[in-house]
Coordinates of C-alpha atoms and ligand atoms in Angstrom, one line a residue:
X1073 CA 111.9 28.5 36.9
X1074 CA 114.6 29.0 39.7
X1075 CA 112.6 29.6 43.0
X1076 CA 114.9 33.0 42.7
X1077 CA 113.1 33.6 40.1
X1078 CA 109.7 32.3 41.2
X1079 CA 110.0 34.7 44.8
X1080 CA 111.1 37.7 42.3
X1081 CA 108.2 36.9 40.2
X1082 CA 105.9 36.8 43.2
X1083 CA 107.0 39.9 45.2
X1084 CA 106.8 42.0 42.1
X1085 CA 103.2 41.0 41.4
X1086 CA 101.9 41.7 44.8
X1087 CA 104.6 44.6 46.3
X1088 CA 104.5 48.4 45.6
X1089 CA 107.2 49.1 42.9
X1090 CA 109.2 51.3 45.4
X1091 CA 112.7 49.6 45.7
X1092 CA 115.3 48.1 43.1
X1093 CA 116.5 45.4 44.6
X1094 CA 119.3 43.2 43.3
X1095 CA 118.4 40.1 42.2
X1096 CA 119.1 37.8 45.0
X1097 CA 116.5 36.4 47.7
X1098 CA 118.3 36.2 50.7
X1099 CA 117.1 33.0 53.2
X1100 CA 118.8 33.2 56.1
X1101 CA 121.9 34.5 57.9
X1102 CA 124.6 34.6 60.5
X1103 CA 127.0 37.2 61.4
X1104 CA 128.6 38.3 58.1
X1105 CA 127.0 36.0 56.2
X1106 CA 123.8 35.2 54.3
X1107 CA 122.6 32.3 51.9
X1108 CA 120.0 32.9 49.1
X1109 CA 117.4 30.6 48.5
X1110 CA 119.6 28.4 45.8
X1111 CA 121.8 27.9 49.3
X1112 CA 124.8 30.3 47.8
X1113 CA 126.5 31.8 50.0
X1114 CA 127.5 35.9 50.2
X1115 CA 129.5 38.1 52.5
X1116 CA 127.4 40.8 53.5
X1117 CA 128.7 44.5 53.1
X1118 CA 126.0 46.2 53.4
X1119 CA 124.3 45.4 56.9
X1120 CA 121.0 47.0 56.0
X1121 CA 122.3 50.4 56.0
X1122 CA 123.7 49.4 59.4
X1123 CA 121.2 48.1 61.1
X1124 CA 122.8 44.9 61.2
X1125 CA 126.2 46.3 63.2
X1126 CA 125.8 43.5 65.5
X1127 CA 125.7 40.9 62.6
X1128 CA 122.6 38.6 61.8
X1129 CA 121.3 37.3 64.6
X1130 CA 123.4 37.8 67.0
X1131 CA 123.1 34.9 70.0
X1132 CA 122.6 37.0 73.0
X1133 CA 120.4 39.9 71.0
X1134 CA 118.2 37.2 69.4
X1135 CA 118.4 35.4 73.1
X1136 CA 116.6 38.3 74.9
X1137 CA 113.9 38.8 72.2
X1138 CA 113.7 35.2 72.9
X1139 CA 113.0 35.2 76.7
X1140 CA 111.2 38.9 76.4
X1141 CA 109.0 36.9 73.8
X1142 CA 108.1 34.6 76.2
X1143 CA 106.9 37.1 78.8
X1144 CA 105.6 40.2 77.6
X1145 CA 105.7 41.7 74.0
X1146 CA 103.2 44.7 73.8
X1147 CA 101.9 46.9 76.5
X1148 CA 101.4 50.4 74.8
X1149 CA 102.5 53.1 76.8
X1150 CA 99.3 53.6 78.5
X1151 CA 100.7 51.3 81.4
X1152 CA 104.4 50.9 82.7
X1153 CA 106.4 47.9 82.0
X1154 CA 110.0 46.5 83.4
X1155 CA 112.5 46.6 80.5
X1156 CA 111.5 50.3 78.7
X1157 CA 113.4 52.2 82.0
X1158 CA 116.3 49.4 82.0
X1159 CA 116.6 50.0 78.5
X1160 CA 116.6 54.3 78.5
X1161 CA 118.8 54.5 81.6
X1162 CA 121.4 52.3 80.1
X1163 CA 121.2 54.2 76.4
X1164 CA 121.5 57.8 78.2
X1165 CA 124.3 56.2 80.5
X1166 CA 126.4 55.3 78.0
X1167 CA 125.9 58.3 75.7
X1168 CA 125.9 60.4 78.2
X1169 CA 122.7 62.4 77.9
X1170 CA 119.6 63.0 80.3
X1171 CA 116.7 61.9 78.6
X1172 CA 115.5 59.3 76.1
X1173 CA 112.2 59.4 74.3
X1174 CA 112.3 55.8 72.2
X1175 CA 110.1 55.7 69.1
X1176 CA 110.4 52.7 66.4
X1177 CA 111.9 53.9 63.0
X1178 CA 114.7 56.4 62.3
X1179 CA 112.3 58.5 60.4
X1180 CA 110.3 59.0 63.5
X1181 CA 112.9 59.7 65.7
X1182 CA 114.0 62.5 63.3
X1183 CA 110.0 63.8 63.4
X1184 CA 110.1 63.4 67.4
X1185 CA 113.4 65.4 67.2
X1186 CA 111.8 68.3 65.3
X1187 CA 108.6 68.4 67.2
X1188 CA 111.0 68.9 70.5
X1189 CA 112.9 71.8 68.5
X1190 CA 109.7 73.4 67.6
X1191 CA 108.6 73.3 71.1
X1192 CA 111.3 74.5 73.1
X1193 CA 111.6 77.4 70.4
X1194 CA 108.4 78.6 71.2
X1195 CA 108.3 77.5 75.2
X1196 CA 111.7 78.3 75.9
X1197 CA 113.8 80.7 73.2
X1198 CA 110.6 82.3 72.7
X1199 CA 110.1 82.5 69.1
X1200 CA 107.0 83.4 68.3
X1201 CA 104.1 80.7 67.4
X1202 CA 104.5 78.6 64.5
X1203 CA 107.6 80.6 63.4
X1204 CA 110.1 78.4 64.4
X1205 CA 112.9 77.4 61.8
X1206 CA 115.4 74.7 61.1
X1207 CA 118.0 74.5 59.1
X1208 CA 118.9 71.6 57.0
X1209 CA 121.6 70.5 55.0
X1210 CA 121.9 69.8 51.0
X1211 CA 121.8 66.1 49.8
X1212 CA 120.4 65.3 53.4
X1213 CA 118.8 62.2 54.2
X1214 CA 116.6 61.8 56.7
X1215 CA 114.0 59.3 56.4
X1216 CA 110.7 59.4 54.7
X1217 CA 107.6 61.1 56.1
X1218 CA 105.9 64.1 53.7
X1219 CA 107.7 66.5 56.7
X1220 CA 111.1 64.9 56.7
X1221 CA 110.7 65.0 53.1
X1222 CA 109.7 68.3 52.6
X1223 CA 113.1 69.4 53.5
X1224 CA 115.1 66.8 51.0
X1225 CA 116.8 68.5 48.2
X1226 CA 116.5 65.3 46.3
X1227 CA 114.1 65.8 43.5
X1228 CA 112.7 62.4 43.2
X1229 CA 111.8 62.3 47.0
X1230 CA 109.9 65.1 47.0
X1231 CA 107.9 64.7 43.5
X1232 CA 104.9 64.4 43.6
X1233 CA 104.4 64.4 47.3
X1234 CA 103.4 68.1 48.2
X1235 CA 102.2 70.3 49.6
X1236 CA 105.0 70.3 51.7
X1237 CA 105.8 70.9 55.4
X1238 CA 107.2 74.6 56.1
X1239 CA 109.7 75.7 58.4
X1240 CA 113.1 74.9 57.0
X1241 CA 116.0 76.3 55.2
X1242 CA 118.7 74.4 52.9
X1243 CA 122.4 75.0 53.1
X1244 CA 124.9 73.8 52.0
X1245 CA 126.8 70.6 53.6
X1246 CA 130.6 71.3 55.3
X1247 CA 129.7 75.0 55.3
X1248 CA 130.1 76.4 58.7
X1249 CA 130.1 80.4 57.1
X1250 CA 126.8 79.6 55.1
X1251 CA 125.2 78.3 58.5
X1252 CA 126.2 81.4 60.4
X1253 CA 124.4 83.6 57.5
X1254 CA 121.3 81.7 57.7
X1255 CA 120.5 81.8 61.2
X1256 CA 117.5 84.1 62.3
X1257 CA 116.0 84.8 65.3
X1258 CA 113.8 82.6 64.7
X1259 CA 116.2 79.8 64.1
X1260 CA 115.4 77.0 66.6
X1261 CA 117.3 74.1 65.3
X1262 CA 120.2 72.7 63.0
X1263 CA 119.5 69.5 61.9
X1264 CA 122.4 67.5 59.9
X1265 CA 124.3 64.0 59.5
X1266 CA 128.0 63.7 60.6
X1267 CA 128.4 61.9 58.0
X1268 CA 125.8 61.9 55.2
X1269 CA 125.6 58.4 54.3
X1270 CA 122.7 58.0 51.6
X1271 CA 124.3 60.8 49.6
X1272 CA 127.5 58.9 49.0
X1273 CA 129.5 58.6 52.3
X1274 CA 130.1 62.4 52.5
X1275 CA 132.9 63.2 55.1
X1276 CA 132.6 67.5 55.6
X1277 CA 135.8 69.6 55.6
X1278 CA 138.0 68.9 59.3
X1279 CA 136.7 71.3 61.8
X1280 CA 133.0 71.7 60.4
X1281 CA 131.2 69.6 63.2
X1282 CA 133.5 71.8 65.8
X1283 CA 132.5 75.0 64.3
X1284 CA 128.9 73.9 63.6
X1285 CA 128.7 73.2 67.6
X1286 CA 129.9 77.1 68.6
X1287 CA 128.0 78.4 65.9
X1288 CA 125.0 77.2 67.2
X1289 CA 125.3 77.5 71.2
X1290 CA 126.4 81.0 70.4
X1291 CA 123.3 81.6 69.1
X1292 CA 120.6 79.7 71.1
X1293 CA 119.9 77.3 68.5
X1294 CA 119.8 73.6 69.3
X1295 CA 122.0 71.2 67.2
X1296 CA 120.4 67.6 66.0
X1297 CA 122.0 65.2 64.7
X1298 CA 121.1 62.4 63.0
X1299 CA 123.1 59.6 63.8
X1300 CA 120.6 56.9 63.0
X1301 CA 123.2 55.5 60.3
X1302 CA 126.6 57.0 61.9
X1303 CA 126.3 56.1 65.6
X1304 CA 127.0 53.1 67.8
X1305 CA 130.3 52.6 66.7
X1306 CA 129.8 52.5 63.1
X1307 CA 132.3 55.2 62.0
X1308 CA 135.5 54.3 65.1
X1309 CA 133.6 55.8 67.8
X1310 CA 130.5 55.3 69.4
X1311 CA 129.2 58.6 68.1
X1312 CA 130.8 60.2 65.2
X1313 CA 130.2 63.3 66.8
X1314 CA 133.0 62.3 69.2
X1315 CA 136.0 62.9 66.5
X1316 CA 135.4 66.5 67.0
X1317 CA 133.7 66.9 70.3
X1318 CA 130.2 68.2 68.8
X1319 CA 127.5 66.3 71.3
X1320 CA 124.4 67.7 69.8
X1321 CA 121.1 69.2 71.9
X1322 CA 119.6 66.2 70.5
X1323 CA 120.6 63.1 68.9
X1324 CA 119.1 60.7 67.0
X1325 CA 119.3 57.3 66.7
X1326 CA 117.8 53.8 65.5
X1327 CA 118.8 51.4 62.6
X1328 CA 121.7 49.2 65.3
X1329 CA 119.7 50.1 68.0
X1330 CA 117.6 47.4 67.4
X1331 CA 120.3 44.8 67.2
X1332 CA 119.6 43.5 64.0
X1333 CA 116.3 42.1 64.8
X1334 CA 113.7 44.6 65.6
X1335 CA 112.7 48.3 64.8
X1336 CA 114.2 50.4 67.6
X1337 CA 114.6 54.0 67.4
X1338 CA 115.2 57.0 69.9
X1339 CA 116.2 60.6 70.4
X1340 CA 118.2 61.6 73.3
X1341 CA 118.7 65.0 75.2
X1342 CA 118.8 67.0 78.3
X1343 CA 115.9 67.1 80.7
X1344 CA 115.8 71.1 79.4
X1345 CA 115.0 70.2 76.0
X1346 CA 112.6 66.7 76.7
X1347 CA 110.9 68.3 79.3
X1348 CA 108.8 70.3 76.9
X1349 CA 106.7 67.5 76.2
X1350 CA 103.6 66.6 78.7
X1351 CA 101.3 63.4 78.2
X1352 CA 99.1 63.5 75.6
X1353 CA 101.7 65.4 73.4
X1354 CA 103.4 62.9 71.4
X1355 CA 103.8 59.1 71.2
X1356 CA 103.6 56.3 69.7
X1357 CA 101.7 52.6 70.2
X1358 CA 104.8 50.8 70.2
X1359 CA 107.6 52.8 71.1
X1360 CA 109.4 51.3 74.1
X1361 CA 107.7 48.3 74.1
X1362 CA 109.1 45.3 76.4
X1363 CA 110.3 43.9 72.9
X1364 CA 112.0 46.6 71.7
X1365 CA 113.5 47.6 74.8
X1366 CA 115.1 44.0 75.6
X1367 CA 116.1 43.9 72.0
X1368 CA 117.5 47.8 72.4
X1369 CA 119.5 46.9 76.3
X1370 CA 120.9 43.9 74.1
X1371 CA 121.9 45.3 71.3
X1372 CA 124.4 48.2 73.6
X1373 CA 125.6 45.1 75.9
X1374 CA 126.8 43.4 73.2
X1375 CA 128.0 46.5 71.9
X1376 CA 130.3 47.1 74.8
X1377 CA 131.0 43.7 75.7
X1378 CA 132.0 43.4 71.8
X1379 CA 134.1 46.6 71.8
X1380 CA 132.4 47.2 68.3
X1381 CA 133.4 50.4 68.1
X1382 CA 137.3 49.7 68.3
X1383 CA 136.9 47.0 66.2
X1384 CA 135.1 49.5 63.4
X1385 CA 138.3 51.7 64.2
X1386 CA 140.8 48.8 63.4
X1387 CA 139.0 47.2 60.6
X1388 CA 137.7 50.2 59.0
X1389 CA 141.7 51.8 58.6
X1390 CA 142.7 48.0 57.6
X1391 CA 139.9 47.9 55.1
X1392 CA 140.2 51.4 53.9
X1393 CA 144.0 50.7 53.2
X1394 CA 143.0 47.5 51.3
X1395 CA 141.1 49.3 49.2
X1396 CA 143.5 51.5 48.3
X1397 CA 146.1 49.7 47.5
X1398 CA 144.0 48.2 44.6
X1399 CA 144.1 51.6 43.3
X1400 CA 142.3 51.0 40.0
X1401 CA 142.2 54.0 37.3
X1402 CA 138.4 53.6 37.4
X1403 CA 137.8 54.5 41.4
X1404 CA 137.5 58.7 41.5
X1405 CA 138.3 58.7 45.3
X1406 CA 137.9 56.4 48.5
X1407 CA 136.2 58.0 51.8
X1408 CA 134.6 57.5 55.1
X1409 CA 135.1 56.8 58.6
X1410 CA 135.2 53.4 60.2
X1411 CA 133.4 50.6 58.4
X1412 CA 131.2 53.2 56.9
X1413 CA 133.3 53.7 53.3
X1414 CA 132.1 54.7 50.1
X1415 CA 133.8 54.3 46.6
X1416 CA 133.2 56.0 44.4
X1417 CA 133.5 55.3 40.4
X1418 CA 134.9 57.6 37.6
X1419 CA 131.6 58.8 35.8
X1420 CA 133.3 57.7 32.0
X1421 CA 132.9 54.1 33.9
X1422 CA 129.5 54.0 34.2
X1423 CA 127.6 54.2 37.2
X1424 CA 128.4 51.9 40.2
X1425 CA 125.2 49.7 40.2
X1426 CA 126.8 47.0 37.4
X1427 CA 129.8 46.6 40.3
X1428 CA 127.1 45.7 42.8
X1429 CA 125.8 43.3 40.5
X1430 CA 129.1 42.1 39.5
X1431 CA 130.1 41.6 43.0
X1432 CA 127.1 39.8 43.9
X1433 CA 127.5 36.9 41.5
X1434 CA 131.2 37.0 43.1
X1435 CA 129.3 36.4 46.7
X1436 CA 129.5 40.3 48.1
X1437 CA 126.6 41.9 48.5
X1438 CA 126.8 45.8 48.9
X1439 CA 124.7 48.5 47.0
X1440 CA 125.1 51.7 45.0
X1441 CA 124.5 55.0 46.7
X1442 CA 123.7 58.4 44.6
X1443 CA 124.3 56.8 41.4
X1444 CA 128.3 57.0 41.9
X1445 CA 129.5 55.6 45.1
X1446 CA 129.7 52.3 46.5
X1447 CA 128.9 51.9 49.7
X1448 CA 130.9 49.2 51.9
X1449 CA 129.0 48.9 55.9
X1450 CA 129.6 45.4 56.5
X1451 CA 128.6 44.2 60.2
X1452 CA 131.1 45.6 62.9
X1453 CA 131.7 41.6 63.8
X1454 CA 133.6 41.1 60.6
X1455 CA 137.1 39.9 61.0
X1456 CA 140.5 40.5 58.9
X1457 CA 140.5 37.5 56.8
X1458 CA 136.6 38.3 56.2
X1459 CA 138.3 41.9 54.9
X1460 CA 140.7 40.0 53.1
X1461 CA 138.2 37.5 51.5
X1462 CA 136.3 40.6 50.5
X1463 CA 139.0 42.5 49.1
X1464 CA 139.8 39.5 46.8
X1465 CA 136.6 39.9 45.4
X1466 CA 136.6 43.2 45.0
X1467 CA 140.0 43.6 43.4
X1468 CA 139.1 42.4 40.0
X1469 CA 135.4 44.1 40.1
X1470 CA 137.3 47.6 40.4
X1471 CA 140.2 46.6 37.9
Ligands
LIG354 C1 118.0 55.3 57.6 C2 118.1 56.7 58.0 C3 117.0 57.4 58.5 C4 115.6 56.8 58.4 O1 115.4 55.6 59.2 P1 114.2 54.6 58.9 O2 114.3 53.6 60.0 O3 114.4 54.1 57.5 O4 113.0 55.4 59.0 C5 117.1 58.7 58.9 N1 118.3 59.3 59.0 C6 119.4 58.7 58.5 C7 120.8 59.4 58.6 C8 119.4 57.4 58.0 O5 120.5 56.8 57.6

């Protein structure tokens, strides 16, 4: 038995059936690339759903973990420590909001971001107790928890799972009309994805984000969004948000913010909105740990030092072009922003997960979204002729 196989064998006795993985067991890995236990080598495209923008291991990020490592790693927040305020004053400086409130997953970010809503709706709109609503999107993704779950319009994350959380409304995505219609006075939030990633790299109509920003200022109603897979220069800028000037009430963030190393995660907003919470409201035993927050500073020097976003900007257009050109009779349309692109495949050619595998044993790993659509995220460090070497693959998978 290959010790592939042997690993395989051995996770699947002992793990919780909940992922499909490809068949590969990954080893180790630097920058774009990753070896599998056999010592093959593979291009990776895509970066843990982003998370790894910065590339594996990057020197300086895996450098401060290092040195934090060796001084302090836990604290809890029960006592201060000396990189959690480094860390949140360079994050808000750099986006270019007041507050941060760093937690450890996406998923929890997204919960901290609707336990803020909730409270400024009843502290400051008004609304009356436990009435406060928010307004979702269709074929949103937004982590995990029974809440955050309790608002997916995916069938198969919600099954089973109930009784579900109240308190929010499903519209439709790109639909700036159907958002005016839903909103109540009791409407305390908006919560949406630029971009929706998981549900197959969905770009909305021009002028949505725009319009979804007056929409909701005009009517006291804060807007979240989750950029946990969008932001930190993933899609060209460092917020997609940015392509139509939409900065949210509150954003949300994690996946790059931990630098490819470590589970960061955060929301960011104005002192109005942040202010509503008082000790002993929320938390969390790790958030904004010394670890985390070294990790997190790390992850946005390199960042900027990097210019990562322009990079995504230049590569994503070069890539995107690429793939075009290959223009094969099976792809049903190419989209995205940056180096977040999706392709998706003609339903008479079957789904897209047999292209994933078949790209694989060419030494490209990437993975199907929503049945359909290929998703392509490779680290923001990739280079042209790491584009080009991918593209050569690619080519005859598509054709
Ligand atoms: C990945 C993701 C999340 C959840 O993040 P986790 O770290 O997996 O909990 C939430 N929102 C979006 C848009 C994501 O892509």
């Amino acid at each position: 038995m290959s010790r592939t196989e042997q690993v395989i064998r051995q996770t699947e006795a002992y793990s919780a059936n909940n992922y499909h993985p490809l068949p590969v067991v990954i080893a180790r890995g630097e920058g774009v690339w990753v070896y599998d236990v056999e010592g093959k080598r593979y291009l990776d495209m895509l970066s843990a759903y982003s998370a790894l923008s910065h590339g594996h291991r990057h020197p300086k990020i895996v450098q401060a973990l290092k040195e934090q490592a060796d001084k302090i790693t836990i604290t809890s927040r029960a006592f201060h420590n000396e990189t959690m305020g480094s860390f949140l004053e360079k994050l808000c400086t750099l986006a270019g909001f007041e507050k941060a409130l760093p937690m450890n997953t996406g998923t929890e970010a997204v919960e901290t971001a609707i336990k803020a809503a909730r409270k400024w709706g009843e502290l400051k709109k008004g609304v009356p107790k436990n009435q406060g609503e928010i307004i979702v999107c269709e074929n949103n993704f937004h982590g995990r928890t029974v809440t955050v779950i309790s608002f997916s319009s995916e069938e198969q994350y919600r099954r089973g799972f109930g009784p579900y959380t109240p308190g929010f409304k499903i519209i439709p995505y790109g639909d700036a009309k159907a958002l005016e219609e839903a909103i109540t006075p009791n409407t305390i939030g908006f919560l949406l994805e630029p971009i929706q990633g998981e549900a197959g790299v969905i770009v909305p109509p021009e002028g949505y984000l725009r319009d979804v920003r007056r929409i909701t200022k005009k009517n006291n109603v804060l807007l979240i969004l989750d950029e946990i897979q969008t932001g930190l220069g993933r899609t060209g800028k460092l917020f997609a948000y940015e392509y139509e000037d939409a900065k949210p009430d509150i954003l949300t963030l994690g996946k790059a913010l931990g630098g490819g190393v470590y589970p960061v995660s955060a929301i960011l907003s104005s002192s109005d909105v942040m202010d509503v919470f008082t000790p002993g409201d929320h938390g969390s035993t790790f958030g904004g740990n010394p670890l985390a927050s070294a990790v997190g500073e790390a992850a946005l020097e390199v960042l900027q030092e990097e210019n990562l976003t322009q990079r995504a900007q230049e590569l994503g257009e070069y890539f995107m072009a690429g793939l075009r050109r290959i223009a094969s009779p099976k792809v049903k349309d190419i989209r995205g922003k940056g180096l977040l692109i999706g392709v998706e495949i003609k339903e008479e050619f079957g789904t897209a997960r047999p292209y994933c595998e078949n790209l694989m044993h060419l030494g490209l790993l990437c993975k199907e979204t929503h049945h359909q659509t290929i998703r392509f995220a490779p680290p923001l460090v990739i280079t042209k002729e790491q584009i080009d070497w991918a593209l050569d693959r690619i080519e005859p998978v598509l054709k």
